[in-house]
Each structure stands twice: as structure tokens, then as C-alpha cells.
CSV table of C-alpha atoms and ligand atoms in Angstrom, one decimal:
chain,number,residue,atom,x,y,z
A,688,MET,CA,53.5,89.3,61.7
A,689,ALA,CA,55.8,91.8,59.7
A,690,LYS,CA,58.3,91.4,57.1
A,691,ILE,CA,61.5,93.0,58.5
A,692,ALA,CA,65.0,93.7,56.8
A,693,ILE,CA,68.0,94.5,59.0
A,694,ILE,CA,70.6,96.3,57.0
A,695,GLY,CA,74.0,95.4,58.9
A,696,THR,CA,74.6,92.3,61.0
A,697,GLY,CA,77.1,93.3,64.0
A,698,TYR,CA,76.2,93.7,67.4
A,699,VAL,CA,73.1,95.7,67.1
A,700,GLY,CA,71.8,94.2,64.0
A,701,LEU,CA,72.4,90.5,64.7
A,702,ALA,CA,70.4,91.0,68.2
A,703,SER,CA,67.5,93.0,66.5
A,704,ALA,CA,67.2,90.5,63.8
A,705,VAL,CA,67.4,87.5,66.0
A,706,GLY,CA,65.1,89.3,68.6
A,707,PHE,CA,62.4,90.3,65.9
A,708,ALA,CA,62.4,86.6,64.4
A,709,HIS,CA,62.1,85.2,67.9
A,710,LEU,CA,58.9,87.4,68.3
A,711,GLY,CA,57.5,85.8,65.2
A,712,HIS,CA,58.2,88.3,62.3
A,713,ASP,CA,59.8,87.4,59.1
A,714,VAL,CA,63.3,88.7,59.1
A,715,VAL,CA,66.1,88.9,56.5
A,716,GLY,CA,69.5,90.0,57.6
A,717,ILE,CA,71.6,91.7,55.0
A,718,ASP,CA,75.4,92.3,55.3
A,719,ILE,CA,78.2,93.0,52.8
A,720,ASP,CA,80.5,90.5,54.9
A,721,LYS,CA,80.0,87.4,52.8
A,722,GLU,CA,81.8,85.2,55.3
A,723,LYS,CA,79.7,86.5,58.1
A,724,ILE,CA,76.5,85.9,56.0
A,725,THR,CA,77.7,82.2,55.4
A,726,LYS,CA,78.6,81.8,59.0
A,727,LEU,CA,75.0,83.1,60.2
A,728,SER,CA,73.2,81.2,57.6
A,729,ARG,CA,74.8,78.0,59.3
A,730,GLY,CA,73.7,79.2,62.9
A,731,LYS,CA,77.2,80.2,63.9
A,732,SER,CA,77.2,83.6,65.6
A,733,PRO,CA,80.2,85.8,64.8
A,734,ILE,CA,80.0,87.5,68.0
A,735,TYR,CA,80.3,86.3,71.7
A,736,GLU,CA,76.8,86.9,73.0
A,737,LYS,CA,75.0,84.8,75.6
A,738,ASP,CA,72.1,82.8,74.1
A,739,MET,CA,72.5,84.4,70.4
A,740,GLU,CA,73.1,80.9,68.7
A,741,VAL,CA,70.4,79.1,70.4
A,742,PHE,CA,67.9,82.0,69.4
A,743,LEU,CA,69.5,82.1,66.0
A,744,LYS,CA,69.4,78.4,65.3
A,745,LYS,CA,65.7,78.1,66.5
A,746,SER,CA,64.7,80.8,64.1
A,747,LEU,CA,66.6,79.3,61.3
A,748,LYS,CA,64.8,76.1,61.9
A,749,LYS,CA,61.5,77.7,61.9
A,750,LYS,CA,62.4,79.5,58.6
A,751,LYS,CA,61.9,83.1,60.4
A,752,ILE,CA,65.4,84.4,59.6
A,753,GLN,CA,67.7,84.3,56.4
A,754,PHE,CA,70.7,86.1,55.6
A,755,SER,CA,71.9,87.5,52.4
A,756,THR,CA,74.5,89.9,50.9
A,757,ASP,CA,71.7,90.9,48.3
A,758,TYR,CA,70.0,94.4,49.0
A,759,SER,CA,67.5,93.5,46.6
A,760,LYS,CA,66.1,91.1,49.3
A,761,VAL,CA,64.5,94.1,51.0
A,762,GLY,CA,62.0,94.0,48.5
A,763,SER,CA,59.3,92.3,50.2
A,764,SER,CA,60.0,94.2,53.7
A,765,LYS,CA,57.7,96.6,55.2
A,766,PHE,CA,60.2,97.8,57.7
A,767,VAL,CA,63.9,98.1,56.7
A,768,PHE,CA,66.2,98.8,59.9
A,769,LEU,CA,69.6,100.5,59.4
A,770,CYS,CA,72.0,99.1,61.8
A,771,LEU,CA,75.1,99.9,60.3
A,772,PRO,CA,78.3,101.2,61.9
A,773,THR,CA,78.9,104.9,62.5
A,774,PRO,CA,82.6,104.8,63.7
A,775,GLN,CA,84.5,107.9,65.0
A,776,LEU,CA,86.2,110.0,62.4
A,777,GLU,CA,89.7,111.8,63.2
A,778,ASP,CA,87.8,114.8,64.7
A,779,GLY,CA,85.7,112.8,66.8
A,780,ALA,CA,82.6,113.3,64.7
A,781,ALA,CA,80.4,110.0,63.8
A,782,ASP,CA,81.2,108.7,60.2
A,783,ILE,CA,77.6,108.2,58.4
A,784,SER,CA,79.0,107.2,55.2
A,785,PHE,CA,77.7,103.8,55.6
A,786,ILE,CA,74.4,104.9,56.5
A,787,LEU,CA,74.1,107.2,53.4
A,788,GLU,CA,75.6,105.0,50.8
A,789,SER,CA,73.2,102.2,52.1
A,790,SER,CA,70.4,104.4,51.8
A,791,LYS,CA,71.0,105.4,48.3
A,792,MET,CA,71.6,101.6,47.6
A,793,LEU,CA,68.2,100.6,49.2
A,794,SER,CA,65.9,103.3,47.6
A,795,ARG,CA,65.3,101.4,44.3
A,796,HIS,CA,64.7,98.0,46.2
A,797,LEU,CA,62.2,99.4,48.8
A,798,LYS,CA,58.6,98.4,48.7
A,799,GLN,CA,55.9,100.8,48.4
A,800,SER,CA,54.9,102.7,51.3
A,801,SER,CA,57.6,101.0,53.4
A,802,THR,CA,59.4,102.4,56.4
A,803,ILE,CA,63.2,103.0,57.0
A,804,VAL,CA,64.1,102.7,60.6
A,805,ILE,CA,67.3,104.1,61.7
A,806,LYS,CA,68.4,102.0,64.5
A,807,SER,CA,72.2,103.0,64.4
A,808,THR,CA,73.4,105.8,66.5
A,809,VAL,CA,73.6,108.8,64.3
A,810,PRO,CA,74.4,112.5,64.6
A,811,VAL,CA,71.4,115.2,65.0
A,812,ASN,CA,69.5,115.4,61.7
A,813,THR,CA,71.0,112.4,60.1
A,814,TRP,CA,67.4,111.2,59.3
A,815,LYS,CA,66.8,114.4,56.9
A,816,LEU,CA,70.0,113.1,55.0
A,817,VAL,CA,68.6,109.6,54.9
A,818,LYS,CA,65.4,111.1,53.6
A,819,GLU,CA,67.1,112.8,50.7
A,820,LYS,CA,69.0,109.8,49.9
A,821,ILE,CA,65.9,107.6,49.9
A,822,ASP,CA,64.2,110.3,47.9
A,823,ARG,CA,60.9,108.7,47.9
A,824,ASP,CA,57.6,110.4,49.2
A,825,ASP,CA,56.0,107.3,50.0
A,826,VAL,CA,58.7,106.0,52.4
A,827,ALA,CA,58.6,107.1,56.0
A,828,ILE,CA,61.9,107.5,58.1
A,829,VAL,CA,61.7,106.6,61.7
A,830,SER,CA,64.4,107.0,64.2
A,831,ASN,CA,64.6,104.1,66.7
A,832,PRO,CA,67.9,104.1,68.5
A,833,GLU,CA,68.8,101.1,70.5
A,834,PHE,CA,70.0,100.8,74.1
A,835,LEU,CA,71.7,97.3,73.9
A,836,ARG,CA,74.3,96.6,76.1
A,837,GLU,CA,77.1,94.0,74.9
A,838,GLY,CA,76.9,91.0,76.8
A,839,THR,CA,73.3,91.4,77.5
A,840,ALA,CA,72.0,92.4,74.0
A,841,LEU,CA,69.3,89.9,73.6
A,842,GLN,CA,68.1,90.5,77.0
A,843,ASP,CA,67.9,94.2,76.5
A,844,PHE,CA,66.1,93.6,73.3
A,845,PHE,CA,63.4,91.8,74.9
A,846,LYS,CA,63.1,93.8,77.9
A,847,PRO,CA,64.0,97.2,77.2
A,848,ASP,CA,63.4,100.2,79.8
A,849,ARG,CA,62.0,102.2,77.0
A,850,ILE,CA,61.4,102.0,73.4
A,851,VAL,CA,62.1,105.4,71.6
A,852,VAL,CA,60.5,106.1,68.4
A,853,GLY,CA,60.8,109.5,66.7
A,854,SER,CA,58.9,110.3,63.4
A,855,THR,CA,56.6,112.8,61.9
A,856,ASP,CA,54.3,110.1,61.0
A,857,GLU,CA,52.3,109.0,63.8
A,858,VAL,CA,50.9,105.8,62.2
A,859,LYS,CA,54.5,104.6,61.2
A,860,ALA,CA,55.7,105.5,64.5
A,861,LYS,CA,52.9,103.1,66.2
A,862,GLU,CA,53.5,100.3,63.7
A,863,VAL,CA,57.3,100.3,64.6
A,864,SER,CA,56.7,100.4,68.4
A,865,SER,CA,54.3,97.5,68.0
A,866,LEU,CA,57.0,95.1,66.4
A,867,TYR,CA,58.6,94.9,69.6
A,868,LYS,CA,55.6,93.6,71.5
A,869,ALA,CA,57.1,94.7,74.7
A,870,LYS,CA,54.2,95.1,77.1
A,871,LYS,CA,56.1,96.5,79.9
A,872,ALA,CA,58.2,98.8,78.2
A,873,LYS,CA,57.7,102.6,78.3
A,874,ILE,CA,57.0,103.7,74.6
A,875,VAL,CA,58.3,107.3,73.9
A,876,PHE,CA,56.9,108.7,70.9
A,877,THR,CA,58.8,111.9,69.7
A,878,ASP,CA,60.1,113.7,66.8
A,879,ASN,CA,63.2,112.2,64.7
A,880,THR,CA,65.8,114.8,66.1
A,881,SER,CA,64.9,114.4,69.8
A,882,ALA,CA,65.0,110.5,69.3
A,883,GLU,CA,68.7,111.0,67.9
A,884,ILE,CA,69.6,113.2,70.9
A,885,ILE,CA,68.1,110.9,73.3
A,886,LYS,CA,70.7,108.2,72.5
A,887,TYR,CA,73.8,110.4,72.6
A,888,ALA,CA,72.5,112.1,75.5
A,889,SER,CA,71.9,108.9,77.5
A,890,ASN,CA,75.2,107.3,76.7
A,891,SER,CA,77.2,110.4,77.5
A,892,PHE,CA,75.3,111.0,80.9
A,893,LEU,CA,76.3,107.4,81.9
A,894,ALA,CA,79.8,107.9,80.8
A,895,ILE,CA,79.9,111.2,82.8
A,896,LYS,CA,78.5,109.4,85.8
A,897,LEU,CA,81.2,106.8,85.7
A,898,SER,CA,84.0,109.4,85.0
A,899,PHE,CA,82.4,110.9,88.4
A,900,VAL,CA,82.6,107.5,90.0
A,901,ASN,CA,86.3,106.9,89.3
A,902,GLU,CA,87.4,110.6,90.4
A,903,ILE,CA,85.5,109.6,93.8
A,904,ALA,CA,87.5,106.4,94.0
A,905,ALA,CA,90.5,108.4,93.6
A,906,TYR,CA,89.8,110.8,96.0
A,907,ALA,CA,88.8,108.4,98.7
A,908,GLU,CA,92.0,106.6,98.1
A,909,SER,CA,93.7,109.9,99.3
A,910,THR,CA,91.9,109.7,102.5
A,911,ASP,CA,91.0,106.9,104.7
A,912,ALA,CA,87.5,106.6,103.4
A,913,ASN,CA,86.1,103.6,101.3
A,914,ALA,CA,84.7,104.9,98.1
A,915,LEU,CA,82.6,101.6,97.8
A,916,GLU,CA,80.6,102.6,101.0
A,917,VAL,CA,80.4,106.0,99.7
A,918,LEU,CA,79.0,105.0,96.4
A,919,ASN,CA,76.8,102.5,97.9
A,920,ALA,CA,74.9,105.2,99.9
A,921,MET,CA,75.0,107.5,97.2
A,922,GLY,CA,73.1,105.0,95.1
A,923,LEU,CA,70.2,104.8,97.6
A,924,ASP,CA,69.2,108.2,96.5
A,925,LYS,CA,66.7,107.3,93.5
A,926,ARG,CA,67.8,110.6,92.0
A,927,ILE,CA,71.2,108.9,91.5
A,928,GLY,CA,70.4,105.2,91.1
A,929,LYS,CA,72.3,102.2,92.4
A,930,ASP,CA,73.5,101.1,89.0
A,931,PHE,CA,76.7,102.2,87.2
A,932,LEU,CA,78.7,103.2,90.7
A,933,LYS,CA,81.4,100.5,90.3
A,934,PRO,CA,84.9,102.1,90.0
A,935,GLY,CA,86.9,100.3,87.5
A,936,PRO,CA,89.9,101.0,85.1
A,937,GLY,CA,87.9,103.3,83.1
A,938,TRP,CA,84.9,103.3,80.7
A,939,GLY,CA,85.3,101.8,77.2
A,940,GLY,CA,83.6,99.8,74.6
A,941,MET,CA,82.5,100.7,71.2
A,942,CYS,CA,80.0,103.1,72.2
A,943,PHE,CA,80.6,105.3,75.0
A,944,PRO,CA,83.9,106.8,73.5
A,945,LYS,CA,82.3,107.0,70.4
A,946,ASP,CA,79.2,108.6,71.3
A,947,VAL,CA,80.8,111.1,73.9
A,948,SER,CA,83.3,112.2,71.1
A,949,ALA,CA,80.3,112.5,68.4
A,950,LEU,CA,78.0,114.4,70.8
A,951,LYS,CA,80.8,116.9,71.9
A,952,GLU,CA,81.7,117.3,68.1
A,953,SER,CA,78.1,118.1,67.2
A,954,ALA,CA,77.5,120.7,69.8
A,955,ARG,CA,80.8,122.3,69.0
A,956,GLU,CA,79.6,122.7,65.5
A,957,LYS,CA,76.5,124.4,66.9
A,958,ASN,CA,78.6,126.5,69.0
A,959,VAL,CA,77.0,125.2,71.9
A,960,PRO,CA,79.9,123.1,73.4
A,961,ILE,CA,79.4,120.7,76.3
A,962,PRO,CA,82.5,121.0,78.5
A,963,LEU,CA,81.2,118.2,80.9
A,964,LEU,CA,82.0,116.0,77.9
A,965,ASP,CA,85.7,117.0,77.3
A,966,ALA,CA,85.9,116.5,81.3
A,967,ALA,CA,84.7,113.0,81.2
A,968,LEU,CA,87.0,111.9,78.3
A,969,GLU,CA,89.9,113.7,80.1
A,970,SER,CA,88.9,112.1,83.3
A,971,ASN,CA,88.8,108.7,81.8
A,972,LEU,CA,92.3,108.8,80.4
A,973,LYS,CA,93.4,109.8,84.0
A,974,THR,CA,91.7,106.7,85.4
A,975,HIS,CA,93.6,104.5,82.8
A,976,ALA,CA,96.8,106.2,84.1
A,977,ARG,CA,95.8,105.9,87.7
A,978,ILE,CA,95.6,102.0,87.5
A,979,VAL,CA,99.2,102.1,85.9
A,980,GLU,CA,100.5,104.3,88.9
A,981,LYS,CA,99.0,101.8,91.5
A,982,CYS,CA,101.0,99.0,89.9
A,983,LYS,CA,104.3,101.4,89.8
A,984,LYS,CA,103.8,102.1,93.7
A,985,ALA,CA,103.2,98.5,94.4
A,986,LEU,CA,106.5,97.6,92.7
A,987,GLY,CA,108.7,100.1,94.5
A,988,GLY,CA,108.3,103.0,91.9
A,989,SER,CA,109.2,101.5,88.7
A,990,LEU,CA,107.9,99.0,86.2
A,991,LYS,CA,111.0,98.7,84.0
A,992,ASP,CA,111.5,94.9,83.3
A,993,LYS,CA,108.8,93.8,85.7
A,994,LYS,CA,106.7,90.9,84.8
A,995,ILE,CA,103.0,91.8,85.1
A,996,SER,CA,100.1,89.2,84.7
A,997,VAL,CA,97.2,90.9,83.2
A,998,TRP,CA,93.8,89.6,83.8
A,999,GLY,CA,91.2,90.4,81.3
A,1000,LEU,CA,91.3,92.0,78.0
A,1001,SER,CA,87.9,92.6,76.7
A,1002,PHE,CA,86.3,96.1,77.7
A,1003,LYS,CA,83.9,94.4,80.2
A,1004,ALA,CA,83.2,90.6,81.3
A,1005,ASN,CA,80.8,88.6,79.0
A,1006,THR,CA,81.9,90.1,75.9
A,1007,ASP,CA,84.7,89.4,73.3
A,1008,ASP,CA,85.0,93.1,72.4
A,1009,ILE,CA,88.4,94.7,72.8
A,1010,ARG,CA,87.4,98.0,71.0
A,1011,PHE,CA,88.4,100.8,73.2
A,1012,SER,CA,88.9,98.4,76.0
A,1013,PRO,CA,90.4,100.1,79.0
A,1014,ALA,CA,92.3,97.0,79.6
A,1015,ILE,CA,94.1,97.4,76.4
A,1016,SER,CA,94.9,101.1,77.3
A,1017,VAL,CA,96.2,100.1,80.6
A,1018,ILE,CA,98.4,97.5,79.0
A,1019,GLU,CA,99.7,99.9,76.3
A,1020,ARG,CA,100.9,102.4,79.3
A,1021,LEU,CA,102.4,99.4,81.3
A,1022,ILE,CA,104.6,98.5,78.2
A,1023,LEU,CA,105.6,102.2,77.8
A,1024,GLU,CA,106.7,101.9,81.5
A,1025,GLY,CA,109.0,98.9,80.5
A,1026,ALA,CA,106.9,96.2,82.0
A,1027,GLN,CA,107.0,92.6,80.4
A,1028,ILE,CA,103.2,91.7,79.8
A,1029,SER,CA,101.7,88.2,80.2
A,1030,SER,CA,97.9,88.5,79.7
A,1031,PHE,CA,94.7,86.1,80.0
A,1032,ASP,CA,91.2,86.5,79.0
A,1033,PRO,CA,88.7,83.6,79.1
A,1034,ILE,CA,87.6,84.6,75.8
A,1035,VAL,CA,90.1,86.8,74.0
A,1036,LYS,CA,92.8,84.8,72.9
A,1037,SER,CA,94.9,87.1,70.5
A,1038,VAL,CA,95.2,90.9,70.3
A,1039,GLU,CA,97.0,92.7,67.3
A,1040,ASN,CA,99.8,95.1,67.6
A,1041,LEU,CA,100.4,94.8,71.1
A,1042,SER,CA,103.8,93.3,72.2
A,1043,MET,CA,102.7,91.0,74.9
A,1044,LYS,CA,102.3,87.4,75.7
A,1045,VAL,CA,98.5,86.0,75.5
A,1046,SER,CA,98.7,82.9,77.9
A,1047,ALA,CA,96.5,79.8,77.3
A,1048,ASP,CA,95.9,79.4,81.0
A,1049,ILE,CA,96.1,81.2,84.5
A,1050,GLU,CA,99.0,79.0,85.7
A,1051,GLN,CA,101.1,79.8,82.8
A,1052,ASN,CA,99.9,83.5,82.8
A,1053,VAL,CA,101.0,84.1,86.6
A,1054,THR,CA,104.4,82.1,86.7
A,1055,GLY,CA,107.2,84.4,87.3
A,1056,ALA,CA,104.9,87.5,87.8
A,1057,ASP,CA,106.0,90.3,90.0
A,1058,ALA,CA,102.3,91.6,90.3
A,1059,ILE,CA,98.8,90.6,89.1
A,1060,VAL,CA,96.5,93.4,87.7
A,1061,LEU,CA,92.9,92.4,87.1
A,1062,LEU,CA,91.2,94.8,84.8
A,1063,THR,CA,88.2,93.1,83.5
A,1064,GLU,CA,85.5,91.6,85.9
A,1065,TRP,CA,85.2,87.9,84.6
A,1066,GLN,CA,83.6,85.4,87.1
A,1067,GLU,CA,86.3,83.0,86.1
A,1068,PHE,CA,88.8,85.4,88.2
A,1069,LYS,CA,86.7,84.9,91.2
A,1070,GLU,CA,87.0,81.2,91.3
A,1071,ILE,CA,90.8,81.2,91.2
A,1072,ASP,CA,92.3,79.9,94.4
A,1073,PRO,CA,95.1,82.3,95.4
A,1074,LYS,CA,96.8,79.4,97.5
A,1075,GLU,CA,97.2,77.5,94.3
A,1076,ILE,CA,99.0,80.2,92.6
A,1077,SER,CA,101.1,81.8,95.4
A,1078,ASP,CA,104.1,79.3,94.6
A,1079,LEU,CA,104.2,80.4,91.0
A,1080,VAL,CA,104.5,84.1,91.3
A,1081,THR,CA,107.7,85.9,92.0
A,1082,GLN,CA,106.0,88.4,94.2
A,1083,LYS,CA,102.6,88.2,95.9
A,1084,ILE,CA,101.0,91.2,94.8
A,1085,ILE,CA,97.3,91.8,93.2
A,1086,ILE,CA,95.8,94.8,92.0
A,1087,ASP,CA,91.9,94.5,91.7
A,1088,SER,CA,90.9,97.3,89.5
A,1089,ARG,CA,87.2,96.2,89.5
A,1090,ASN,CA,87.1,95.3,93.3
A,1091,LEU,CA,86.0,91.6,92.4
A,1092,LEU,CA,88.0,89.3,94.4
A,1093,ASN,CA,87.7,88.6,98.0
A,1094,LYS,CA,90.4,90.5,99.9
A,1095,ASN,CA,90.4,88.6,102.8
A,1096,LYS,CA,90.9,85.4,101.0
A,1097,TRP,CA,94.0,86.8,99.0
A,1098,GLU,CA,95.5,88.4,101.9
A,1099,LYS,CA,95.2,84.9,103.9
A,1100,ALA,CA,97.1,83.4,100.9
A,1101,GLY,CA,100.1,85.9,101.6
A,1102,PHE,CA,99.3,88.2,99.0
A,1103,THR,CA,99.5,92.3,99.0
A,1104,PHE,CA,95.8,93.1,98.0
A,1105,ILE,CA,95.3,96.6,96.3
A,1106,GLY,CA,91.7,97.4,95.6
A,1107,ASN,CA,90.0,100.6,94.1
A,1108,GLY,CA,88.6,103.2,95.9
A,1109,TYR,CA,90.1,102.5,99.4
A,1110,ASN,CA,93.3,101.7,101.2
B,2066,UDX,C1,76.4,100.9,76.5
B,2066,UDX,C2,75.1,101.7,77.0
B,2066,UDX,O1,75.1,100.9,78.2
B,2066,UDX,C3,74.0,100.8,76.1
B,2066,UDX,O2,72.9,101.3,76.5
B,2066,UDX,C4,74.4,101.2,74.6
B,2066,UDX,O3,73.2,100.7,73.9
B,2066,UDX,C5,75.5,101.1,74.1
B,2066,UDX,O4,76.7,101.5,75.2
B,2066,UDX,P1,78.0,98.8,76.5
B,2066,UDX,O5,78.9,99.6,75.6
B,2066,UDX,O6,77.8,97.4,76.0
B,2066,UDX,O7,76.6,99.6,76.6
B,2066,UDX,O8,78.7,98.9,78.0
B,2066,UDX,P2,78.2,99.1,79.2
B,2066,UDX,O9,77.8,97.9,79.9
B,2066,UDX,O10,77.1,100.4,79.3
B,2066,UDX,O11,79.5,99.6,79.9
B,2066,UDX,C6,80.3,100.6,79.2
B,2066,UDX,C7,81.7,100.8,80.1
B,2066,UDX,O12,81.5,101.2,81.6
B,2066,UDX,C8,82.4,99.4,80.2
B,2066,UDX,O13,83.8,99.7,80.1
B,2066,UDX,C9,82.0,98.9,81.6
B,2066,UDX,O14,83.2,98.0,82.1
B,2066,UDX,C10,82.1,100.4,82.5
B,2066,UDX,N1,81.3,100.4,83.7
B,2066,UDX,C11,80.1,100.0,83.6
B,2066,UDX,C12,82.0,100.7,85.0
B,2066,UDX,O15,83.2,100.8,84.8
B,2066,UDX,N2,81.5,100.5,85.9
B,2066,UDX,C13,80.0,100.4,86.2
B,2066,UDX,O16,79.5,100.3,87.2
B,2066,UDX,C14,79.3,100.0,84.9
């Protein structure tokens, strides 16, 4: 077993801390947010993540995990994981100030011959800047990007497709990879810089793939084709792969928009721009707008003073994260068109700076609605019986941007059902 410190207990840091503790390591999670640390020490997860509290409570009980705001607690740790945020700056570049400030603060506390492991998504060559800040020849710097998805973070931690370890020190690289005890995962040993790019390139490729999927959905709607049939057949080609082929209101979350912009900016700085990234970002905005146009068309060409019931606020199902949520972007556009919004989300119960009503339940949400727009694919929406709400709405119209619901069931209840990618 190893002594591990996790600096930053957000989505990635907490999943890593709880994951490593569950594997039997001795973990200390460190964060500047006192309230968050208090909650975590009491076994309360500040984020909505399946099984997180179960695993957290188990490891607290076994005294395999502790939380603190005190950086000196890293003193006994052999591995110190940097899981700090790298938010997007105005120009799209990643803000690595938290990483660098943390590195500077950590240096004097680090144990002899310990290893700094950079898990945060960082621009190329950040590892060199961290090494400068740590300024200790006995401390190795290993780049170990994460590929956790919100909503399945622990599952992805325990069963990763691959573990990427970038380092000039082979011994340290092997030590870091062995912490995961992931027998089935492919371990990729590479250099630090390649490891940094692997993360950005992976996320950017997935975002480009989704932008293309949504453009195929738009094109199919201009014909009598069904994009879902097209995409299903495409996915049977192993080179394309069946995952990430579902049309939606656009991609979002705290990673894709930030990572695509950061890679775009890094490449531009090196005078090797990647135009596909610009196209993917622009395409994504067009998808948000396309969902609004579908609502407008369904309501006779104008959304002014129309009552729209929005289902879903989080950027995808099974998470409470609304950061860069396509649902919020679509709602902002609907409001700009003069619509009155009443939203409902099974988990997200409030959104700041958005003039809309957040309903407590579906009945309150749909009462008087001129149209319902499903934006997040929560399973709860599949369980709604259209017959039970058909007397509550003003007009029986539903736009399902995720193709989640059963079209026949809703049409049988008298609804005009508009899907995404077919007519
Ligand atoms: C992503 C990467 O998947 C993960 O590997 C990385 O570590 C962090 O960023 P996450 O941001 O949690 O994970 O979201 P993800 O599940 O990848 O979905 C991203 C966006 O694509 C969401 O808005 C989702 O709704 C959308 N999406 C996904 C689709 O619209 N269609 C799909 O078929 C899949």
C-alpha cells in the first residue's frame, strides 16, 4: 500500500481519493475549501456521483482516508496527485495558476524522493513549469491524465480503458501505474508532453465526433432519412465505434468546451492551428440554435410569450453539473426569443442568473405549457405517462432533443412528437 495525497477534492480529486482509498492505499485529500473538507470528513459528498458516499463512508470507517486544508499533511505521502481546476481563460487558454501556486506551496512539505503526479488536464509543457516551481531534484514529475466521465467517475476509475503515465523516470512511472491495480487496463508509458496531449486530443476528438453526429442529424432532417438508422449503421464499423453517436442539444460539461478551446489556443500559439476545433465549437453553437428553431417551427414561427416547459438542466443525465450545459444555452436562447420558461430537473433545483421558474415537480412544470422540450436524458422522463399530463398542457407538443422517449406512446396520447435527426 502507498501513502497518497490528493490536492484538490473536486470531481476528479474526490473520485481519485476515494478510489485509491478503496484499493487499500492511505489517502489524504487536501482542499482550500474548509466547508467542503468538513462535509467530506463527515462522509458527505459535495458532488452528485453514484456510489461516491458509499465508498467514502467505507474508507472513512476503515481510516483509509482523511481530509484536511493543511498542505503540510502531504509530508508523509510518497505520491502527491495534483487534481486542481484548470478553468478556461478569456482567450480560451487553460488557467494553470492553481497548479503552479499549489506546486510552489507544496515544495517544502514534500517527502524526500516523493513523486508529484499531475492529474489535472494541463496544456503542453506544464509539467516543466511544475518542475521549476517544485525546484527539487529528488522529486519526480509524472503526468497521469484522467479520463473520468461525470456520473460514472468511480466506475471509470476502477475500470479504465487505459492508464496513461508520462515520465522521464521509468521506475517512478511504473510505481504510479501500479497504484491503480487495474489488471485489465492497458498501461501506456510515454513522455510527459505526449501524456499531456493525449488528454486534450482524446476529448477534442470526441467533441468533433459529436459535432459531426449533430450535423448529420440536421442534414437527415432535411431529407426523409432517419439519422438514428444512419448513425447506428455507421457505428458498426469498428473504426468509427458505436459509442458517442447519439444526437443531442449539443455537447457540454466542464471538460469538452474547456479542453477543445485550450488545445485550439495551444496549437495557435505554436502557429499550427487546428481548424477542425474551430469548426467543432461553431458547429456546437449551431446545434443549440437548431433546437430553438425546432421549438419555434412547432409553435408557428414565434416563441414570444409562449410557455415552454424544459425537462433537464444538467449537461447530461446522472450528474448535477450545469457548467457549460447545452440545456442552459438553449434556455438562454429561448428566453431571448421571448419565451417564458418553466424548467424541471430531478437533481438540479436552482440556477442563478436565469429568469425562469424551476418547478418542484412535473405536474407544476407542464401546467399551461405550449410545448415541452426535453434537453437532458434523465431516465425519470421516460417514466412519465403522457396521458397523465395531456390535460395539464395548453398545447400537446413535445420536442425530444435526446430521442429518449417513445414516440408512439406520446403520439397515442395526442401529442405532436418531434425527435432529433428525423421527421
Ligand atoms: C468527458 C470525457 O468523456 C471524459 O473522458 C473526460 O475525462 C472528461 O470529459 P464528461 O465531461 O463527464 O466526460 O462528459 P461525457 O459523458 O463525455 O459527455 C460530454 C457531452 O457529450 C455531454 O454534454 C453529453 O450529453 C454529450 N453526448 C455524449 C452526446 O450528446 N451524445 C453522446 O452520444 C454522448
